[in-house]
Amino acid sequence: MKPNVFYGVCAAIVAFTLMYTLPIYARVPRTFYDPLARRWFVASSAPPVPMGYWGQIVWGIAGALIAGGGVMMLTSRKKSAPSDRAFALGAAWTLTTIAIVLGYFTWNNWP
Amino acid sequence: MIFLEAFARPLMICHAIAAAVLVGATTHHLLWCRHYFFGKYGQAKAERRFATICAIAFVSTFAIGNLLYPTYKVRVRAEYFDNGPAIAAEAKLRAENHHALGNTPPPPMPATVMSLSPIARLFDIKEHWVALGCMASVALWILSRKLHPKDEPRVLPLYLGLSAVQCGTAWFGAIVGLTTASYRALGGPV
């Protein structure tokens, strides 16, 4: 088995969820597309029509690629399989992060 | 003209077909994974194939939905859901048409016409859920190819968890998408 795959997947998922949330939570600038003016711009917030969703996805994908790739490279020389504890903690952190972020967006947008 | 607005209807149909495949495939995948709880990996090969189908369907549905998003954002969200006067005018027009047809009693007009912004916010929740679901689907596909529970049973909690996230977000996305589309198509309470 390749232990670095497990570490890399867990890191990529956690990084995607956190980086996807960061622009909303911390008002970090992201790319907006204005469908009426047909132009792109970078801002931390915008009026209702311009869409920040694509920029948010880019943040998430960038985070997943950097964290997942970095962790896989760092752990690629590790010969031994992850311990039972590492498997349990990896799954717990990953699934908990997803649950928290799903809850955050549900709470924030609840009708 | 808004980006890809001219192709919005065919894109919408493709989005709906891809979403139907997605809901079916993710449900199958989750149901097949239940055998792994009991250490039975006889269907692992077929389950791996389903993981691939799920990932392709999720990425396709998500991509097509994103191509439709500018049209939704302007034509549905800004011009209809968040536009109280437009909803009121449509409700009035529908009531007048009920009278004109005369065959069926018209539904009572509400005292105040509500904005459909809560539906738009429900759609916002859905778009965040499906973004995370799409990511979970791709991660699940990587695990199914590189670190399957058949070869490493200790990965099972993560594997099952991602399958559940994938299935749950696909169902939620489909139900909210249909609910959103029904407001213009069926009228519905305002």
GROMACS .gro file of C-alpha atoms in nm:
model
  301
    1MET     CA    1   0.000   0.000   0.000
    2LYS     CA    2   0.099   0.362  -0.041
    3PRO     CA    3   0.070   0.537   0.298
    4ASN     CA    4   0.120   0.879   0.145
    5VAL     CA    5  -0.210   0.844  -0.048
    6PHE     CA    6  -0.405   0.833   0.278
    7TYR     CA    7  -0.225   1.133   0.424
    8GLY     CA    8  -0.252   1.322   0.094
    9VAL     CA    9  -0.626   1.261   0.051
   10CYS     CA   10  -0.701   1.364   0.410
   11ALA     CA   11  -0.489   1.680   0.377
   12ALA     CA   12  -0.646   1.768   0.040
   13ILE     CA   13  -1.002   1.735   0.174
   14VAL     CA   14  -0.933   1.934   0.491
   15ALA     CA   15  -0.753   2.204   0.291
   16PHE     CA   16  -1.031   2.224   0.030
   17THR     CA   17  -1.302   2.266   0.291
   18LEU     CA   18  -1.111   2.527   0.491
   19MET     CA   19  -0.983   2.726   0.194
   20TYR     CA   20  -1.328   2.716   0.033
   21THR     CA   21  -1.474   2.867   0.351
   22LEU     CA   22  -1.196   3.119   0.415
   23PRO     CA   23  -1.307   3.391   0.168
   24ILE     CA   24  -1.654   3.397   0.327
   25TYR     CA   25  -1.549   3.358   0.690
   26ALA     CA   26  -1.250   3.595   0.688
   27ARG     CA   27  -1.359   3.817   0.395
   28VAL     CA   28  -1.042   3.737   0.205
   29PRO     CA   29  -1.040   3.884  -0.151
   30ARG     CA   30  -1.149   3.646  -0.423
   31THR     CA   31  -1.234   3.660  -0.791
   32PHE     CA   32  -1.582   3.781  -0.883
   33TYR     CA   33  -1.752   3.758  -1.221
   34ASP     CA   34  -2.012   4.018  -1.307
   35PRO     CA   35  -2.250   3.850  -1.556
   36LEU     CA   36  -2.414   4.180  -1.657
   37ALA     CA   37  -2.094   4.374  -1.724
   38ARG     CA   38  -1.914   4.052  -1.837
   39ARG     CA   39  -1.600   4.137  -1.643
   40TRP     CA   40  -1.385   3.981  -1.373
   41PHE     CA   41  -1.258   4.162  -1.065
   42VAL     CA   42  -1.098   4.080  -0.731
   43ALA     CA   43  -1.268   4.199  -0.412
   44SER     CA   44  -1.357   4.074  -0.066
   45SER     CA   45  -1.729   4.148  -0.115
   46ALA     CA   46  -1.956   4.266  -0.394
   47PRO     CA   47  -2.319   4.367  -0.467
   48PRO     CA   48  -2.576   4.087  -0.515
   49VAL     CA   49  -2.535   4.021  -0.888
   50PRO     CA   50  -2.158   3.958  -0.928
   51MET     CA   51  -2.076   3.595  -0.849
   52GLY     CA   52  -1.799   3.505  -0.607
   53TYR     CA   53  -1.872   3.132  -0.621
   54TRP     CA   54  -1.620   3.054  -0.894
   55GLY     CA   55  -1.348   3.242  -0.707
   56GLN     CA   56  -1.434   3.050  -0.393
   57ILE     CA   57  -1.398   2.718  -0.578
   58VAL     CA   58  -1.058   2.829  -0.710
   59TRP     CA   59  -0.947   2.895  -0.350
   60GLY     CA   60  -1.062   2.546  -0.250
   61ILE     CA   61  -0.894   2.368  -0.542
   62ALA     CA   62  -0.569   2.560  -0.490
   63GLY     CA   63  -0.570   2.467  -0.122
   64ALA     CA   64  -0.639   2.100  -0.199
   65LEU     CA   65  -0.363   2.078  -0.461
   66ILE     CA   66  -0.103   2.254  -0.246
   67ALA     CA   67  -0.184   2.072   0.078
   68GLY     CA   68  -0.252   1.732  -0.079
   69GLY     CA   69   0.052   1.745  -0.307
   70GLY     CA   70   0.278   1.881  -0.032
   71VAL     CA   71   0.175   1.618   0.222
   72MET     CA   72   0.212   1.339  -0.035
   73MET     CA   73   0.562   1.456  -0.118
   74LEU     CA   74   0.659   1.488   0.248
   75THR     CA   75   0.531   1.140   0.332
   76SER     CA   76   0.642   0.968   0.010
   77ARG     CA   77   0.959   0.828   0.172
   78LYS     CA   78   0.766   0.684   0.463
   79LYS     CA   79   0.784   0.307   0.423
   80SER     CA   80   0.562   0.194   0.711
   81ALA     CA   81   0.183   0.200   0.688
   82PRO     CA   82  -0.001   0.458   0.899
   83SER     CA   83  -0.085   0.332   1.248
   84ASP     CA   84  -0.440   0.247   1.359
   85ARG     CA   85  -0.444   0.576   1.545
   86ALA     CA   86  -0.337   0.768   1.232
   87PHE     CA   87  -0.616   0.607   1.028
   88ALA     CA   88  -0.875   0.686   1.294
   89LEU     CA   89  -0.756   1.044   1.343
   90GLY     CA   90  -0.728   1.110   0.969
   91ALA     CA   91  -1.085   0.991   0.905
   92ALA     CA   92  -1.219   1.177   1.210
   93TRP     CA   93  -1.056   1.508   1.123
   94THR     CA   94  -1.154   1.485   0.757
   95LEU     CA   95  -1.519   1.396   0.812
   96THR     CA   96  -1.556   1.641   1.102
   97THR     CA   97  -1.419   1.926   0.890
   98ILE     CA   98  -1.671   1.847   0.616
   99ALA     CA   99  -1.956   1.833   0.870
  100ILE     CA  100  -1.854   2.165   1.030
  101VAL     CA  101  -1.828   2.345   0.696
  102LEU     CA  102  -2.162   2.204   0.573
  103GLY     CA  103  -2.316   2.322   0.901
  104TYR     CA  104  -2.152   2.664   0.872
  105PHE     CA  105  -2.293   2.732   0.526
  106THR     CA  106  -2.635   2.594   0.622
  107TRP     CA  107  -2.648   2.815   0.931
  108ASN     CA  108  -2.526   3.122   0.741
  109ASN     CA  109  -2.780   3.090   0.458
  110TRP     CA  110  -3.075   2.939   0.643
  111PRO     CA  111  -3.399   3.076   0.491
  112MET     CA  112  -2.641   3.871  -2.352
  113ILE     CA  113  -2.532   3.680  -2.044
  114PHE     CA  114  -2.257   3.417  -2.072
  115LEU     CA  115  -2.408   3.100  -2.234
  116GLU     CA  116  -2.764   3.229  -2.190
  117ALA     CA  117  -2.846   3.122  -2.546
  118PHE     CA  118  -2.766   2.762  -2.445
  119ALA     CA  119  -2.931   2.776  -2.104
  120ARG     CA  120  -3.218   2.539  -2.185
  121PRO     CA  121  -3.009   2.256  -2.342
  122LEU     CA  122  -2.757   2.300  -2.061
  123MET     CA  123  -3.039   2.271  -1.807
  124ILE     CA  124  -3.156   1.945  -1.966
  125CYS     CA  125  -2.800   1.806  -1.965
  126HIS     CA  126  -2.765   1.918  -1.602
  127ALA     CA  127  -3.086   1.735  -1.509
  128ILE     CA  128  -2.982   1.413  -1.689
  129ALA     CA  129  -2.635   1.419  -1.531
  130ALA     CA  130  -2.795   1.482  -1.189
  131ALA     CA  131  -3.030   1.185  -1.234
  132VAL     CA  132  -2.732   0.960  -1.315
  133LEU     CA  133  -2.548   1.105  -1.017
  134VAL     CA  134  -2.827   1.040  -0.767
  135GLY     CA  135  -2.868   0.682  -0.890
  136ALA     CA  136  -2.497   0.606  -0.896
  137THR     CA  137  -2.417   0.756  -0.556
  138THR     CA  138  -2.710   0.572  -0.395
  139HIS     CA  139  -2.593   0.244  -0.552
  140HIS     CA  140  -2.239   0.310  -0.436
  141LEU     CA  141  -2.340   0.373  -0.075
  142LEU     CA  142  -2.564   0.066  -0.069
  143TRP     CA  143  -2.292  -0.157  -0.211
  144CYS     CA  144  -2.041  -0.031   0.043
  145ARG     CA  145  -2.257  -0.164   0.327
  146HIS     CA  146  -2.118  -0.515   0.262
  147TYR     CA  147  -1.774  -0.391   0.363
  148PHE     CA  148  -1.900  -0.353   0.720
  149PHE     CA  149  -1.915  -0.732   0.736
  150GLY     CA  150  -1.581  -0.786   0.564
  151LYS     CA  151  -1.740  -0.896   0.235
  152TYR     CA  152  -1.550  -0.756  -0.062
  153GLY     CA  153  -1.701  -0.973  -0.336
  154GLN     CA  154  -1.846  -0.671  -0.521
  155ALA     CA  155  -1.534  -0.457  -0.488
  156LYS     CA  156  -1.464  -0.454  -0.863
  157ALA     CA  157  -1.815  -0.335  -0.950
  158GLU     CA  158  -1.813  -0.090  -0.660
  159ARG     CA  159  -1.486   0.060  -0.790
  160ARG     CA  160  -1.654   0.106  -1.128
  161PHE     CA  161  -1.942   0.284  -0.956
  162ALA     CA  162  -1.696   0.512  -0.776
  163THR     CA  163  -1.564   0.615  -1.119
  164ILE     CA  164  -1.915   0.670  -1.256
  165CYS     CA  165  -2.003   0.877  -0.947
  166ALA     CA  166  -1.695   1.097  -0.984
  167ILE     CA  167  -1.755   1.155  -1.357
  168ALA     CA  168  -2.125   1.226  -1.298
  169PHE     CA  169  -2.055   1.460  -1.004
  170VAL     CA  170  -1.787   1.660  -1.187
  171SER     CA  171  -2.006   1.680  -1.502
  172THR     CA  172  -2.318   1.786  -1.310
  173PHE     CA  173  -2.118   2.040  -1.113
  174ALA     CA  174  -1.944   2.181  -1.423
  175ILE     CA  175  -2.268   2.214  -1.623
  176GLY     CA  176  -2.439   2.374  -1.323
  177ASN     CA  177  -2.158   2.627  -1.301
  178LEU     CA  178  -2.198   2.711  -1.669
  179LEU     CA  179  -2.567   2.780  -1.602
  180TYR     CA  180  -2.494   2.984  -1.293
  181PRO     CA  181  -2.459   3.332  -1.456
  182THR     CA  182  -2.801   3.292  -1.621
  183TYR     CA  183  -2.957   3.176  -1.293
  184LYS     CA  184  -2.794   3.458  -1.102
  185VAL     CA  185  -2.943   3.731  -1.323
  186ARG     CA  186  -3.260   3.589  -1.479
  187VAL     CA  187  -3.388   3.387  -1.183
  188ARG     CA  188  -3.223   3.520  -0.870
  189ALA     CA  189  -3.200   3.895  -0.933
  190GLU     CA  190  -3.494   3.941  -1.170
  191TYR     CA  191  -3.740   3.707  -0.998
  192PHE     CA  192  -3.661   3.554  -0.656
  193ASP     CA  193  -3.524   3.875  -0.501
  194ASN     CA  194  -3.768   4.098  -0.691
  195GLY     CA  195  -4.093   4.136  -0.493
  196PRO     CA  196  -4.280   4.345  -0.756
  197ALA     CA  197  -4.208   4.084  -1.027
  198ILE     CA  198  -4.350   3.805  -0.808
  199ALA     CA  199  -4.655   4.015  -0.718
  200ALA     CA  200  -4.720   4.098  -1.085
  201GLU     CA  201  -4.695   3.732  -1.182
  202ALA     CA  202  -4.925   3.622  -0.899
  203LYS     CA  203  -5.181   3.881  -1.008
  204LEU     CA  204  -5.156   3.771  -1.372
  205ARG     CA  205  -5.203   3.406  -1.278
  206ALA     CA  206  -5.509   3.494  -1.069
  207GLU     CA  207  -5.659   3.688  -1.361
  208ASN     CA  208  -5.600   3.391  -1.590
  209HIS     CA  209  -5.776   3.162  -1.343
  210HIS     CA  210  -6.078   3.392  -1.367
  211ALA     CA  211  -6.055   3.403  -1.747
  212LEU     CA  212  -6.049   3.023  -1.777
  213GLY     CA  213  -6.333   2.998  -1.528
  214ASN     CA  214  -6.332   2.620  -1.508
  215THR     CA  215  -6.155   2.584  -1.178
  216PRO     CA  216  -6.187   2.806  -0.874
  217PRO     CA  217  -5.880   3.027  -0.843
  218PRO     CA  218  -5.651   2.977  -0.541
  219PRO     CA  219  -5.696   3.255  -0.287
  220MET     CA  220  -5.460   3.546  -0.331
  221PRO     CA  221  -5.232   3.592  -0.030
  222ALA     CA  222  -5.275   3.911   0.172
  223THR     CA  223  -4.913   3.999   0.107
  224VAL     CA  224  -4.694   3.859  -0.166
  225MET     CA  225  -4.377   3.727  -0.011
  226SER     CA  226  -4.035   3.752  -0.169
  227LEU     CA  227  -3.885   3.422  -0.280
  228SER     CA  228  -3.548   3.511  -0.128
  229PRO     CA  229  -3.573   3.217   0.118
  230ILE     CA  230  -3.577   2.982  -0.183
  231ALA     CA  231  -3.273   3.161  -0.324
  232ARG     CA  232  -3.095   3.117   0.010
  233LEU     CA  233  -3.184   2.748   0.010
  234PHE     CA  234  -3.022   2.733  -0.333
  235ASP     CA  235  -2.713   2.902  -0.185
  236ILE     CA  236  -2.690   2.625   0.077
  237LYS     CA  237  -2.718   2.368  -0.200
  238GLU     CA  238  -2.436   2.515  -0.406
  239HIS     CA  239  -2.200   2.496  -0.107
  240TRP     CA  240  -2.309   2.139  -0.027
  241VAL     CA  241  -2.251   2.020  -0.383
  242ALA     CA  242  -1.908   2.187  -0.401
  243LEU     CA  243  -1.801   1.983  -0.098
  244GLY     CA  244  -1.980   1.675  -0.234
  245CYS     CA  245  -1.791   1.704  -0.563
  246MET     CA  246  -1.462   1.725  -0.376
  247ALA     CA  247  -1.560   1.419  -0.166
  248SER     CA  248  -1.650   1.230  -0.484
  249VAL     CA  249  -1.310   1.295  -0.645
  250ALA     CA  250  -1.132   1.198  -0.320
  251LEU     CA  251  -1.339   0.880  -0.300
  252TRP     CA  252  -1.246   0.791  -0.658
  253ILE     CA  253  -0.874   0.836  -0.574
  254LEU     CA  254  -0.912   0.611  -0.269
  255SER     CA  255  -1.100   0.350  -0.473
  256ARG     CA  256  -0.806   0.333  -0.716
  257LYS     CA  257  -0.510   0.371  -0.480
  258LEU     CA  258  -0.616   0.265  -0.132
  259HIS     CA  259  -0.929   0.053  -0.141
  260PRO     CA  260  -1.073  -0.091   0.185
  261LYS     CA  261  -1.027  -0.438   0.034
  262ASP     CA  262  -0.650  -0.385   0.048
  263GLU     CA  263  -0.646  -0.174   0.366
  264PRO     CA  264  -0.960  -0.227   0.581
  265ARG     CA  265  -0.856   0.052   0.821
  266VAL     CA  266  -0.946   0.310   0.556
  267LEU     CA  267  -1.310   0.193   0.570
  268PRO     CA  268  -1.446   0.467   0.804
  269LEU     CA  269  -1.315   0.739   0.573
  270TYR     CA  270  -1.431   0.552   0.265
  271LEU     CA  271  -1.784   0.501   0.395
  272GLY     CA  272  -1.799   0.855   0.529
  273LEU     CA  273  -1.704   1.002   0.192
  274SER     CA  274  -1.956   0.778   0.018
  275ALA     CA  275  -2.227   0.903   0.256
  276VAL     CA  276  -2.126   1.267   0.197
  277GLN     CA  277  -2.127   1.207  -0.178
  278CYS     CA  278  -2.475   1.048  -0.170
  279GLY     CA  279  -2.626   1.295   0.077
  280THR     CA  280  -2.506   1.603  -0.110
  281ALA     CA  281  -2.623   1.460  -0.444
  282TRP     CA  282  -2.975   1.398  -0.307
  283PHE     CA  283  -2.988   1.737  -0.136
  284GLY     CA  284  -2.871   1.909  -0.455
  285ALA     CA  285  -3.131   1.731  -0.666
  286ILE     CA  286  -3.420   1.804  -0.429
  287VAL     CA  287  -3.330   2.171  -0.383
  288GLY     CA  288  -3.267   2.212  -0.757
  289LEU     CA  289  -3.612   2.072  -0.839
  290THR     CA  290  -3.774   2.283  -0.567
  291THR     CA  291  -3.612   2.597  -0.704
  292ALA     CA  292  -3.712   2.520  -1.063
  293SER     CA  293  -4.071   2.442  -0.960
  294TYR     CA  294  -4.147   2.797  -0.847
  295ARG     CA  295  -4.155   2.943  -1.197
  296ALA     CA  296  -4.285   2.625  -1.359
  297LEU     CA  297  -4.572   2.546  -1.124
  298GLY     CA  298  -4.644   2.887  -0.979
  299GLY     CA  299  -4.672   2.771  -0.622
  300PRO     CA  300  -4.748   2.974  -0.313
  301VAL     CA  301  -4.592   3.318  -0.295
   0.00000   0.00000   0.00000
